[in-house]
Coordinates of C-alpha atoms in Angstrom, one line a residue:
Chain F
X7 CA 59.0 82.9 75.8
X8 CA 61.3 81.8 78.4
X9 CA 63.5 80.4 76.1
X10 CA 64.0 83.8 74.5
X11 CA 64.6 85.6 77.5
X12 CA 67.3 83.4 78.0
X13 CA 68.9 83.8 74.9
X14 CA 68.5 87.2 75.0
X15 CA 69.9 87.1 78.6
X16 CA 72.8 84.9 77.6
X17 CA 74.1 87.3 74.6
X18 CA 73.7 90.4 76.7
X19 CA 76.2 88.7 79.0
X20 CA 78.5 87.9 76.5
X21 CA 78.3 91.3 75.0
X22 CA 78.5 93.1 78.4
X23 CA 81.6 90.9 79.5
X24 CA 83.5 92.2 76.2
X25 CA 82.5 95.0 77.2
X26 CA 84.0 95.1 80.1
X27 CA 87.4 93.5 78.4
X28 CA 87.5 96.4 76.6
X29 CA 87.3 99.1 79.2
X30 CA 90.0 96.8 81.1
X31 CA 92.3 97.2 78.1
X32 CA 91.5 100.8 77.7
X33 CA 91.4 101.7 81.2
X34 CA 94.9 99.1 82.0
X35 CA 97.0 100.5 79.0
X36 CA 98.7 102.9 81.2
X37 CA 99.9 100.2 83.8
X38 CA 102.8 99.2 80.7
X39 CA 103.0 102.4 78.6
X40 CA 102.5 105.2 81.0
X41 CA 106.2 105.7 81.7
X42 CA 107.6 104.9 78.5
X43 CA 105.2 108.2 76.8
X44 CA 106.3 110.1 79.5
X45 CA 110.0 110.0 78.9
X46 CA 109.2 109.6 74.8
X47 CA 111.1 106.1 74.6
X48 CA 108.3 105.8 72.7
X49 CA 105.7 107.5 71.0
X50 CA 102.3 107.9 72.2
X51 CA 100.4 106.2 69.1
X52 CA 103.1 103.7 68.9
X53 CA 103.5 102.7 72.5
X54 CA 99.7 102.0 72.2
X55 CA 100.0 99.9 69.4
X56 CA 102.8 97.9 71.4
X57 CA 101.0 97.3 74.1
X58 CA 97.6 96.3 72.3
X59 CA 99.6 94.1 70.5
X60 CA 101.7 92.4 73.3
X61 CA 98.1 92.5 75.0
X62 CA 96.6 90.2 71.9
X63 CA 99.6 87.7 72.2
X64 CA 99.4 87.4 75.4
X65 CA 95.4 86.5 75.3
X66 CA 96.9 83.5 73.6
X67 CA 99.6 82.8 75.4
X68 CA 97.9 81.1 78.0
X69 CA 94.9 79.4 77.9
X70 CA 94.8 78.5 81.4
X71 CA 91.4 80.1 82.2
X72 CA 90.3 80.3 85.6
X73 CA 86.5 79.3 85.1
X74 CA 85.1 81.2 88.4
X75 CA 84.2 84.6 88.9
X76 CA 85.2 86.3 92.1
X77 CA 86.1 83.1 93.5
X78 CA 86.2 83.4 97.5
X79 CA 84.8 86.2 97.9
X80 CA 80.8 85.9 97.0
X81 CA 79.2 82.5 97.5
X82 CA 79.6 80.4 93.9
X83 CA 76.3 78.6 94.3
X84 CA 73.9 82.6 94.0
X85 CA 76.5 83.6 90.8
X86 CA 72.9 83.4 87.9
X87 CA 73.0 85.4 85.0
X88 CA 71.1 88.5 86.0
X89 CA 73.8 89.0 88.6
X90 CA 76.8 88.5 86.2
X91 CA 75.5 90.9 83.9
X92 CA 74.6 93.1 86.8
X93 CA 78.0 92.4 88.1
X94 CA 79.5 93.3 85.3
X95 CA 77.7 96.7 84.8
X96 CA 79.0 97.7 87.6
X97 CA 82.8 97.2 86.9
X98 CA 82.3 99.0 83.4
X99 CA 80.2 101.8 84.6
X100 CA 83.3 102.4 87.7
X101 CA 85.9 101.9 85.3
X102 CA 84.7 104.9 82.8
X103 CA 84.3 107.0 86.3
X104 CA 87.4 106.6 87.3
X105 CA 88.5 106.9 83.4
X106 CA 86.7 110.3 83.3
X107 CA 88.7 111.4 86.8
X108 CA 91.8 109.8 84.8
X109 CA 92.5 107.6 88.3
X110 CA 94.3 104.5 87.6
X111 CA 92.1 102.0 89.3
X112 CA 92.2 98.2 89.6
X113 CA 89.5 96.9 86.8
X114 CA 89.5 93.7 88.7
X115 CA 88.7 95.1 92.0
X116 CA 85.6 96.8 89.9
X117 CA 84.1 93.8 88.5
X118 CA 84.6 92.1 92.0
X119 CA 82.5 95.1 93.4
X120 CA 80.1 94.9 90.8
X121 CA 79.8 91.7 91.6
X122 CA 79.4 91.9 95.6
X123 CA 76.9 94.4 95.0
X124 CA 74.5 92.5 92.7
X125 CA 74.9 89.7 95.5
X126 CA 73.8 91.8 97.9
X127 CA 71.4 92.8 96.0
X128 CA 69.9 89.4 94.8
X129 CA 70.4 87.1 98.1
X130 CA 71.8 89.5 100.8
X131 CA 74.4 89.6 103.2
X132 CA 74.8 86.0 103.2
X133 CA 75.8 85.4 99.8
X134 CA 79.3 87.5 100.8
X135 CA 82.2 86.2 102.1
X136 CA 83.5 88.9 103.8
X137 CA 86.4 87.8 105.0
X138 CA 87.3 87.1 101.6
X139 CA 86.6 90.5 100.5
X140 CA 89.0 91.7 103.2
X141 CA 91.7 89.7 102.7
X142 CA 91.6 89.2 98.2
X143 CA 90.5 92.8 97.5
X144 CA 91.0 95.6 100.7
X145 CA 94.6 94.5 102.2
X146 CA 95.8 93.7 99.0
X147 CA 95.1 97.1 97.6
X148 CA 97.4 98.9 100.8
X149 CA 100.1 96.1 100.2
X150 CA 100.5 96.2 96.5
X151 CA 101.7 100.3 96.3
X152 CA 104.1 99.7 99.5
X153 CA 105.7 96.5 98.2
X154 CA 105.7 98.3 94.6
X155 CA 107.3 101.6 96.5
X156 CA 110.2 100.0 97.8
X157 CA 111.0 97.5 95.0
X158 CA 110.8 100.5 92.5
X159 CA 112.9 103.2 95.0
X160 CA 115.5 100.5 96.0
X161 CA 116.1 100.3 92.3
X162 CA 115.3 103.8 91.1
X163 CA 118.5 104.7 94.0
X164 CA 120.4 101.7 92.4
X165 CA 120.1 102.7 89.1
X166 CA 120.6 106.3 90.1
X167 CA 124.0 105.6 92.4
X168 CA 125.4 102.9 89.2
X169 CA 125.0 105.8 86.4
X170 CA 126.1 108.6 88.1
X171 CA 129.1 110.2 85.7
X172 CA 127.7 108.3 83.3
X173 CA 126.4 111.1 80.1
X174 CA 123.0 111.4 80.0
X175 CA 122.5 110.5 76.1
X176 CA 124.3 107.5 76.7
X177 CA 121.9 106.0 79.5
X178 CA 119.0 107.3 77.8
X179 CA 120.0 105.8 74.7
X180 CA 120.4 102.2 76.8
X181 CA 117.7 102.5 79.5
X182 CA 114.9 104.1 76.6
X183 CA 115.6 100.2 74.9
X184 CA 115.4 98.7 78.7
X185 CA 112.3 100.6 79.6
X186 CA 110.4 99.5 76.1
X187 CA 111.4 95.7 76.9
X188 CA 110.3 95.9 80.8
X189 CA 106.6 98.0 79.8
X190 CA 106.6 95.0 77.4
X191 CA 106.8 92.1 79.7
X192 CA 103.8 94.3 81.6
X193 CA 101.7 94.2 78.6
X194 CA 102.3 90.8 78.0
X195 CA 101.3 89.8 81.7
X196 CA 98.4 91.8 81.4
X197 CA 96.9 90.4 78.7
X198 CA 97.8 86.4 80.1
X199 CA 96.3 87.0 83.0
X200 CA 93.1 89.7 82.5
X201 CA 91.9 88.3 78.9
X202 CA 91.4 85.3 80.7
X203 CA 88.9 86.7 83.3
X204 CA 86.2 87.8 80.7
X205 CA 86.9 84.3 79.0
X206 CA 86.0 83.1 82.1
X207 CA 82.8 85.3 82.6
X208 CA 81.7 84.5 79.0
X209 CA 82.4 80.7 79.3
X210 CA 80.3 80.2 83.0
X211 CA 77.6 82.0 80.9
X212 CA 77.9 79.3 78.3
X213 CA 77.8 76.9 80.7
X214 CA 74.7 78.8 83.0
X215 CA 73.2 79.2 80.0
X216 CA 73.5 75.6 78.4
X217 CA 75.0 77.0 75.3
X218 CA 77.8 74.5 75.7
X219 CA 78.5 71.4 78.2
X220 CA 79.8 71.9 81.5
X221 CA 83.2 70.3 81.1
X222 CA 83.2 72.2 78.0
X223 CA 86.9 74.0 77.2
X224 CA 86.6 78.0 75.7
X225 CA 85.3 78.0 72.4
X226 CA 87.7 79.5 70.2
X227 CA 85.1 82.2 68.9
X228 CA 85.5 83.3 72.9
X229 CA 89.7 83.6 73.1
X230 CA 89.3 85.9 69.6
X231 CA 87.1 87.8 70.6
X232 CA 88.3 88.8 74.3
X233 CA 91.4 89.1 73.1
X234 CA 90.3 92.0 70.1
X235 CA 88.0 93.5 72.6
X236 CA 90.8 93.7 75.0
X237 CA 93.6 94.9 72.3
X238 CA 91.1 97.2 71.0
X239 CA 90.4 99.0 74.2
X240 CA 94.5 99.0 75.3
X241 CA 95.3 100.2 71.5
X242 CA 92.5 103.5 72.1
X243 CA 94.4 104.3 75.0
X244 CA 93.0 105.6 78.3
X245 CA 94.8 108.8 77.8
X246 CA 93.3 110.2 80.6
X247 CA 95.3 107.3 83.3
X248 CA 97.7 107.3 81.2
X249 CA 98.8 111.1 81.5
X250 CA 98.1 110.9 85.4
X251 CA 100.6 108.2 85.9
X252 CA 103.2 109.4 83.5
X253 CA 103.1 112.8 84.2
X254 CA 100.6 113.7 87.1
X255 CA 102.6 111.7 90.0
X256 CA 106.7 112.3 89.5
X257 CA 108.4 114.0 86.6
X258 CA 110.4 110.3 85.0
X259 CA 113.3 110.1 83.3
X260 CA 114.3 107.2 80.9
X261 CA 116.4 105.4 84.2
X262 CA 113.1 105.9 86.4
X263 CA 111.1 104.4 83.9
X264 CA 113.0 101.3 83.3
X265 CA 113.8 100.8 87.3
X266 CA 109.5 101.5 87.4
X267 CA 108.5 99.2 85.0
X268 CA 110.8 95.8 85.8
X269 CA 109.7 96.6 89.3
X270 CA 105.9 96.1 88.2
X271 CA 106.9 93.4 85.7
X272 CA 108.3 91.4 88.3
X273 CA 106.1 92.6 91.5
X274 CA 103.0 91.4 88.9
X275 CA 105.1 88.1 88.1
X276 CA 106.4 87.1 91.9
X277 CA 102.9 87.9 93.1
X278 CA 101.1 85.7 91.4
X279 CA 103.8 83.3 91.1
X280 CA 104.0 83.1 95.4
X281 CA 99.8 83.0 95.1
X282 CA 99.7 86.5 96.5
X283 CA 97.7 88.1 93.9
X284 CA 98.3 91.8 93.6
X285 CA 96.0 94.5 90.8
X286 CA 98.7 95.0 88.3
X287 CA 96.9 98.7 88.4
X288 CA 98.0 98.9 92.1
X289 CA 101.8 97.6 91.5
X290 CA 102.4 99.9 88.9
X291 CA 101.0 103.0 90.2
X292 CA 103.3 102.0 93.7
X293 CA 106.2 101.7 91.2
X294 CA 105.6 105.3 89.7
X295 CA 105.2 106.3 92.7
X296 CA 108.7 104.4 93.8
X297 CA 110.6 106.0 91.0
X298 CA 110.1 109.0 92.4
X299 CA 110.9 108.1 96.1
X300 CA 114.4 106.5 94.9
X301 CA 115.4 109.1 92.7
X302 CA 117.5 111.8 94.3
X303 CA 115.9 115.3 94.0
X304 CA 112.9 113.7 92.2
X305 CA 109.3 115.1 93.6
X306 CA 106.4 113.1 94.3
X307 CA 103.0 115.2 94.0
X308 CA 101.4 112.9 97.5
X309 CA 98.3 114.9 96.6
X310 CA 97.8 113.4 93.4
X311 CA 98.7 109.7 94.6
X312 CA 96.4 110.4 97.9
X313 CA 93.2 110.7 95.6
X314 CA 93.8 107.7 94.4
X315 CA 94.2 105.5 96.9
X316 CA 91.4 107.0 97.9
X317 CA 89.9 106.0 95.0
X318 CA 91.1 102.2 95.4
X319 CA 89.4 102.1 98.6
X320 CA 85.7 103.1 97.0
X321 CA 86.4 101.1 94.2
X322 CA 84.2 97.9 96.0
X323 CA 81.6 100.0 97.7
X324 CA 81.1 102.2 94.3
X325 CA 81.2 99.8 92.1
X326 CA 79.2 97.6 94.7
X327 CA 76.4 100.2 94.4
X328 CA 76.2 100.2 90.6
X329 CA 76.2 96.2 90.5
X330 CA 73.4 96.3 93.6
X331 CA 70.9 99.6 91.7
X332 CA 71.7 97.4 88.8
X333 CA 70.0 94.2 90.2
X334 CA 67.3 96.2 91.8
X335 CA 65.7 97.6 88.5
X336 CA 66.3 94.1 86.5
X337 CA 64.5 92.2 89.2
X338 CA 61.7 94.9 89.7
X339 CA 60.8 95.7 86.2
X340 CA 61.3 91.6 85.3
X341 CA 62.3 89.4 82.3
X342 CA 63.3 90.5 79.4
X343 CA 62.2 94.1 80.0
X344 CA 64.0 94.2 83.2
X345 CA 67.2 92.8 81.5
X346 CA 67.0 95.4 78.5
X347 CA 66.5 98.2 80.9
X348 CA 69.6 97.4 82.8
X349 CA 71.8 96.6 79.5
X350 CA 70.3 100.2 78.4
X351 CA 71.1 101.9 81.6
X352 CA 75.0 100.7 80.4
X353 CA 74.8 102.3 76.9
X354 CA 73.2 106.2 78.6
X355 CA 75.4 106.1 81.4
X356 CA 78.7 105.0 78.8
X357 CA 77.6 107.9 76.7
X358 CA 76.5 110.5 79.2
X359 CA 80.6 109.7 80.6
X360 CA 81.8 109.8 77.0
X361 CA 80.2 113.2 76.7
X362 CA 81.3 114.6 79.9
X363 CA 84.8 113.5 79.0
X364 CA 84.8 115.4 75.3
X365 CA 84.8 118.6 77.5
X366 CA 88.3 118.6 78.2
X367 CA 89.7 115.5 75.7
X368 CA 93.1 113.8 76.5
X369 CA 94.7 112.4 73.9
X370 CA 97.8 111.2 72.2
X371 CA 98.6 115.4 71.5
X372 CA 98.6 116.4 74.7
X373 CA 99.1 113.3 76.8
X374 CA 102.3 114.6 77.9
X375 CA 101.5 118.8 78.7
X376 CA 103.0 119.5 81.8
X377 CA 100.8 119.1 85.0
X378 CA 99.7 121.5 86.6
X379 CA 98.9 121.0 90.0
X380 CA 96.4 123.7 90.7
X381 CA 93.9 122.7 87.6
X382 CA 94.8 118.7 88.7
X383 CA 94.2 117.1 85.2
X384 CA 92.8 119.0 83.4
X385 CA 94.5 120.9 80.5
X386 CA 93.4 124.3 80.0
X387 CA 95.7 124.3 76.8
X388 CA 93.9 121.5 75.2
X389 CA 92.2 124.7 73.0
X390 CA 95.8 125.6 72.0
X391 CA 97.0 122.2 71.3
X392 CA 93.8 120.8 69.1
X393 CA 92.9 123.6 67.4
X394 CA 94.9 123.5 64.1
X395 CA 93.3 120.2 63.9
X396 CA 89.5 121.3 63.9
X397 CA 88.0 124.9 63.5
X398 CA 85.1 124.5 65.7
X399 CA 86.3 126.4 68.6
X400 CA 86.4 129.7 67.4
X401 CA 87.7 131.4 70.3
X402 CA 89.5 130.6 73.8
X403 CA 86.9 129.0 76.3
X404 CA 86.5 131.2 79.4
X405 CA 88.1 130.3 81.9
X406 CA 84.8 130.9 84.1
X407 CA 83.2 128.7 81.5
X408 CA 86.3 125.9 81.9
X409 CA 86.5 126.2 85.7
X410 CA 82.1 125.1 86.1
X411 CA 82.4 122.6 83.0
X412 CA 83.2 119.8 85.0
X413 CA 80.2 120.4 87.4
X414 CA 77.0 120.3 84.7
X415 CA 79.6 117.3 82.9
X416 CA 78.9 115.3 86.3
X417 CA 75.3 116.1 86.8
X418 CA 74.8 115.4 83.0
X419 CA 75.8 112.1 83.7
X420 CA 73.9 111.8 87.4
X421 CA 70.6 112.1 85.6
X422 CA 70.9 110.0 83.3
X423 CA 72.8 107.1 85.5
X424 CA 71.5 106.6 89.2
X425 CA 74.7 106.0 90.9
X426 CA 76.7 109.5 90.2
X427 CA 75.8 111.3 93.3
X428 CA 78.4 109.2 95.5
X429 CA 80.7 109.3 92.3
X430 CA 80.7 112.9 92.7
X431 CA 82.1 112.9 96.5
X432 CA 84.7 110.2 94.5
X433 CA 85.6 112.8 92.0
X434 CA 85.5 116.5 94.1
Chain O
X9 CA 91.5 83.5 110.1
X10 CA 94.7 86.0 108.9
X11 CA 93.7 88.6 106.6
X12 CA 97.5 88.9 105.3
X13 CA 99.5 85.7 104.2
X14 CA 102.8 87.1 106.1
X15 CA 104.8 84.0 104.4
X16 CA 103.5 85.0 100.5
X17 CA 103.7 88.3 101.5
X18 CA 107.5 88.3 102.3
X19 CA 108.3 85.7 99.5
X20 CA 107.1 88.3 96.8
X21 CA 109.1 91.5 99.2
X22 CA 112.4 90.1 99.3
X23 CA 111.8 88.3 96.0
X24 CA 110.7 91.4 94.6
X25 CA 113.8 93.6 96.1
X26 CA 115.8 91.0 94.5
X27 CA 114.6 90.9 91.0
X28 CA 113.0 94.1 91.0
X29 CA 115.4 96.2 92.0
X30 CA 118.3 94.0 91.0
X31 CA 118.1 93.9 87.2
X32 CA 117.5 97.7 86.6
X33 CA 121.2 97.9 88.8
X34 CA 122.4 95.5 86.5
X35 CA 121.6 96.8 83.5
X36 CA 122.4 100.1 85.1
X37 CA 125.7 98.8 85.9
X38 CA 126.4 97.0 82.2
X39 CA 125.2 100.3 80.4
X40 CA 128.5 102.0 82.7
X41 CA 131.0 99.4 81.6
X42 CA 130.2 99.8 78.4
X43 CA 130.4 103.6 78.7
X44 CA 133.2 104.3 80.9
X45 CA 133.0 106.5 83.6
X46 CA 134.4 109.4 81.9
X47 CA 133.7 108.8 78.7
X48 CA 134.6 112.1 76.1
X49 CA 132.0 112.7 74.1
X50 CA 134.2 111.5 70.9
X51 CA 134.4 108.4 72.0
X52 CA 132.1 106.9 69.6
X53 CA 133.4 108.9 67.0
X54 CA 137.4 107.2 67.2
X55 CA 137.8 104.7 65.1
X56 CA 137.3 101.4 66.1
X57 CA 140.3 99.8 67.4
X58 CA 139.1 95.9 67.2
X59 CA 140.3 93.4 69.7
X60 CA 143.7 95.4 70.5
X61 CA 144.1 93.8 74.4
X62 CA 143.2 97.3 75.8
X63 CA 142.3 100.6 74.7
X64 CA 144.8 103.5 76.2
X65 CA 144.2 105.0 79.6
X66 CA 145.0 108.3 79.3
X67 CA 142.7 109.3 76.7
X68 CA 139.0 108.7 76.4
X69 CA 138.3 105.0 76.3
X70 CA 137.4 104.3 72.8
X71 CA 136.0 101.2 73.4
X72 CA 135.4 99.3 76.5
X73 CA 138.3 97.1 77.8
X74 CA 137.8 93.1 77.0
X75 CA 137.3 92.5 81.2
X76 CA 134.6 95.8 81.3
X77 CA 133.1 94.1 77.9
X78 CA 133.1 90.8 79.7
X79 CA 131.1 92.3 82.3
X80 CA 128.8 94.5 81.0
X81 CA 128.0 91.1 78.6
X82 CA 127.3 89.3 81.7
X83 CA 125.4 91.9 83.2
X84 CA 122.8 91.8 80.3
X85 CA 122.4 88.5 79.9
X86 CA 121.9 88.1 83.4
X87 CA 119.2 90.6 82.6
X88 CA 118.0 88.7 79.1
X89 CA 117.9 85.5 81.0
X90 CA 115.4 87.1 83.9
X91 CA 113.2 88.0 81.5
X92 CA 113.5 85.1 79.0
X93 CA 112.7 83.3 82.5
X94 CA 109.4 85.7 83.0
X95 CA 108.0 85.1 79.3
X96 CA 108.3 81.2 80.3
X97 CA 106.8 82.0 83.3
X98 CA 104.1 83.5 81.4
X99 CA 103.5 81.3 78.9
X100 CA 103.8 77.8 80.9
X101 CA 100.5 79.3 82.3
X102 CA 102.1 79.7 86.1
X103 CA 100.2 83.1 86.5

């Protein structure tokens, strides 16, 4: 009986850490692609597709996998499976909230939180390094957008001071082909470096498990499948971030994308290259963000870019939450039934969000409507723009109706998943 | 102990000002050598005038002068080589 709880265990893991791959790719494929939709260097579907790609190379590129799991920052010797997959609920379940809000958020920073809140939950305070969590996840979330700001505005004003004169079709022309390679070498980055934390997650589990030996290398059934699960989710698109940080923070040209995304590319590179790791979510957010700083005239909605840091700041303690209620019920309820109910909580609370989000659907036809402060994201011409494609809404939604959706789409979800209510504060 | 590495954290600024911001000017700066700073709007339309040792002044400039080419060449590959460098970076597993 054991024995089967621990398979069991062991291939809820796996499946939950892919999982989690995906909504990194899904929730991450704005970081590259954001910009380059935004100014239509490239096509929505196709800038997708790019990235996914790049993001499936790049799983390969490197198979230097870092085989720890929030390393530094939660005591090694209390990481057992119920906490991983725990853990791990957590960072999906934050990711599709934030995905739902369309808030670019640091998938990283989620599974850590996920992570420090199943701790918490399983040994207590002890089992935290809390200095770690200050100095790895908190400071470097308020230094990544400043250093990102003033790399992407010194060269937004460069950029802006060098092409001046120049016709406009003629630098779009060049800078549309400079943005597509620099939102490339983001994609590519991405998937080196974030394929290789579920790889990691899926090969301790192995290992925990006793699946494989401990000096074992990743199976190669492991690398394919993180890196599908990962291209998958970038080539779906979080449209939702995506339109946010292409359209909802400064209007972009093709020069303000280009300056944008080399300063991610090589913010994201230097960082971890000087061992000064930065969310690639964080750097390229401060780099939109920069583009508009730099560029004379441009205007930065603060508003907009305020909620979100906001955001990044609950990320830990939300996430946190989910990971800890998660590791409540699994040790309450106990064994295999305890395990089930958590991995079951995942699949309501993934649908109840999916649901919630079909209210007022973002995709690659509307992606780039123009923002409109007052409604934030949503898109009240979403009717206009997807109805040739399907007859089922007969008429106009009320705008009564449209303004109160959002409400019963939240407390849909709070029934079903126990850790909405302080989402809601997140997402008001 | 210090919550911020000051000594990474400067390494990745001023590295990051320097790359960062620097190949976008670059490129920035190539794309107007090529282009000419008052380019007509003809000027990809006249015929090309091959390796002639210097298009006329006073009209639009057809085609880049050899020393603007020169430039805007090494401009770019400045900016290929920086990213040719990244995708080593990348794959040599230095992340």
């Amino acid at each position: 009986m054991d024995d089967v709880t621990e398979t069991l265990l062991l291939a809820l893991v796996v499946v939950t850490a892919l999982a989690f791959d995906f909504t990194n790719g899904f929730h991450d494929t704005g970081n590259a692609m954001a910009t380059s939709i935004a100014t239509r260097a490239l096509k929505p579907r196709t800038a997708v597709a790019l990235s996914a790609v790049l993001n499936l190379v790049g799983a390969f590129l490197s198979l230097a996998v870092a085989a720890t799991i929030a390393k530094g920052i939660v005591d090694a010797g209390v990481i057992t499976l119920p906490v991983v997959l725990a853990g791990l609920v957590g960072g999906i379940v934050w990711n599709l909230i934030t995905w739902l809000f369309g808030i670019p958020s640091s998938s990283s920073h989620a599974l850590v939180g996920g992570m420090v809140g199943a701790v918490l939950a399983a040994v207590g305070t002890s089992g935290v390094l809390w200095e770690g969590v200050i100095a790895k996840v908190l400071v470097p979330a308020l230094i990544a957008p400043v250093v990102a700001i003033a790399v992407a505005g010194l060269g937004t004003w460069l950029v802006a001071r060098l092409t001046r004169g120049v016709p406009q079709d003629v630098t779009n022309r060049g800078f549309r082909w400079g943005q597509i390679g620099s939102a490339s070498l983001v994609s590519l980055a991405h998937g080196t470096n974030d394929a290789q934390k579920s790889m990691g997650i899926i090969l301790l589990a192995l290992i925990a498990g006793g699946a494989v030996p401990a000096d074992s290398g990743v199976p190669f059934w492991v690398i394919l499948s993180c890196a599908l699960a990962m291209a998958v989710g970038t080539y779906l698109g979080g449209w939702r971030v995506i339109r946010t940080l292409g359209k909802g923070l400064v209007e972009i040209d093709t020069r303000q994308g280009m300056a944008a995304e080399t300063s991610s590319a090589a913010v994201i590179l230097l960082s971890s290259h000087f061992g000064f790791s930065l969310s690639t979510t964080h750097v390229a957010t401060g780099s939109v963000l920069g583009s508009g700083v730099g560029m004379p005239g441009a205007k930065v909605r603060w508003s907009v870019a305020g909620r979100m840091f906001v955001a990044w700041m609950v990320t830990l303690p939300a996430a946190g939450l989910v990971g800890a209620l998660c590791h409540w019920l699994e040790s309450a309820i106990g064994g295999t039934a305890g395990t089930l109910a958590v991995f079951a909580l995942l699949v309501i609370s993934s649908a109840a969000i999916w649901v919630a989000s079909r209210r007022k659907p973002v995709d690659h036809t509307n992606v780039n409507e123009a923002w409109d402060e007052e409604k934030g994201a949503s898109l009240e011409a979403v009717a206009a723009t997807t109805g040739e494609a399907g007859g089922e809404r007969v008429a106009p939604v009320p705008a009564v109706a449209t303004a109160s959706s959002v409400g019963p789409a939240v407390s849909a979800v709070g029934t079903v998943s126990t850790p909405a209510p302080s989402n809601q504060k997140v997402g008001a | 102990m210090s919550f911020i590495e000051w000594g990474a954290l400067g390494q990745v600024l001023v590295a990051g000002l320097i790359v960062g911001a620097g190949i976008p000017a670059l490129f920035a700066l190539g794309l107007r050598l090529l282009a000419g700073t008052t380019t007509a709007p003809d000027a990809r339309t006249a015929p090309a005038a091959g390796k002639d040792g210097g298009a006329p002044r006073t009209i639009a400039i057809a085609r880049p002068t050899p020393a603007r080419l020169a430039g805007a060449i090494a401009c770019m590959g400045v900016v290929v080589g920086a990213i040719a460098y990244g995708l080593v970076f990348l794959v040599s597993g230095g992340h």
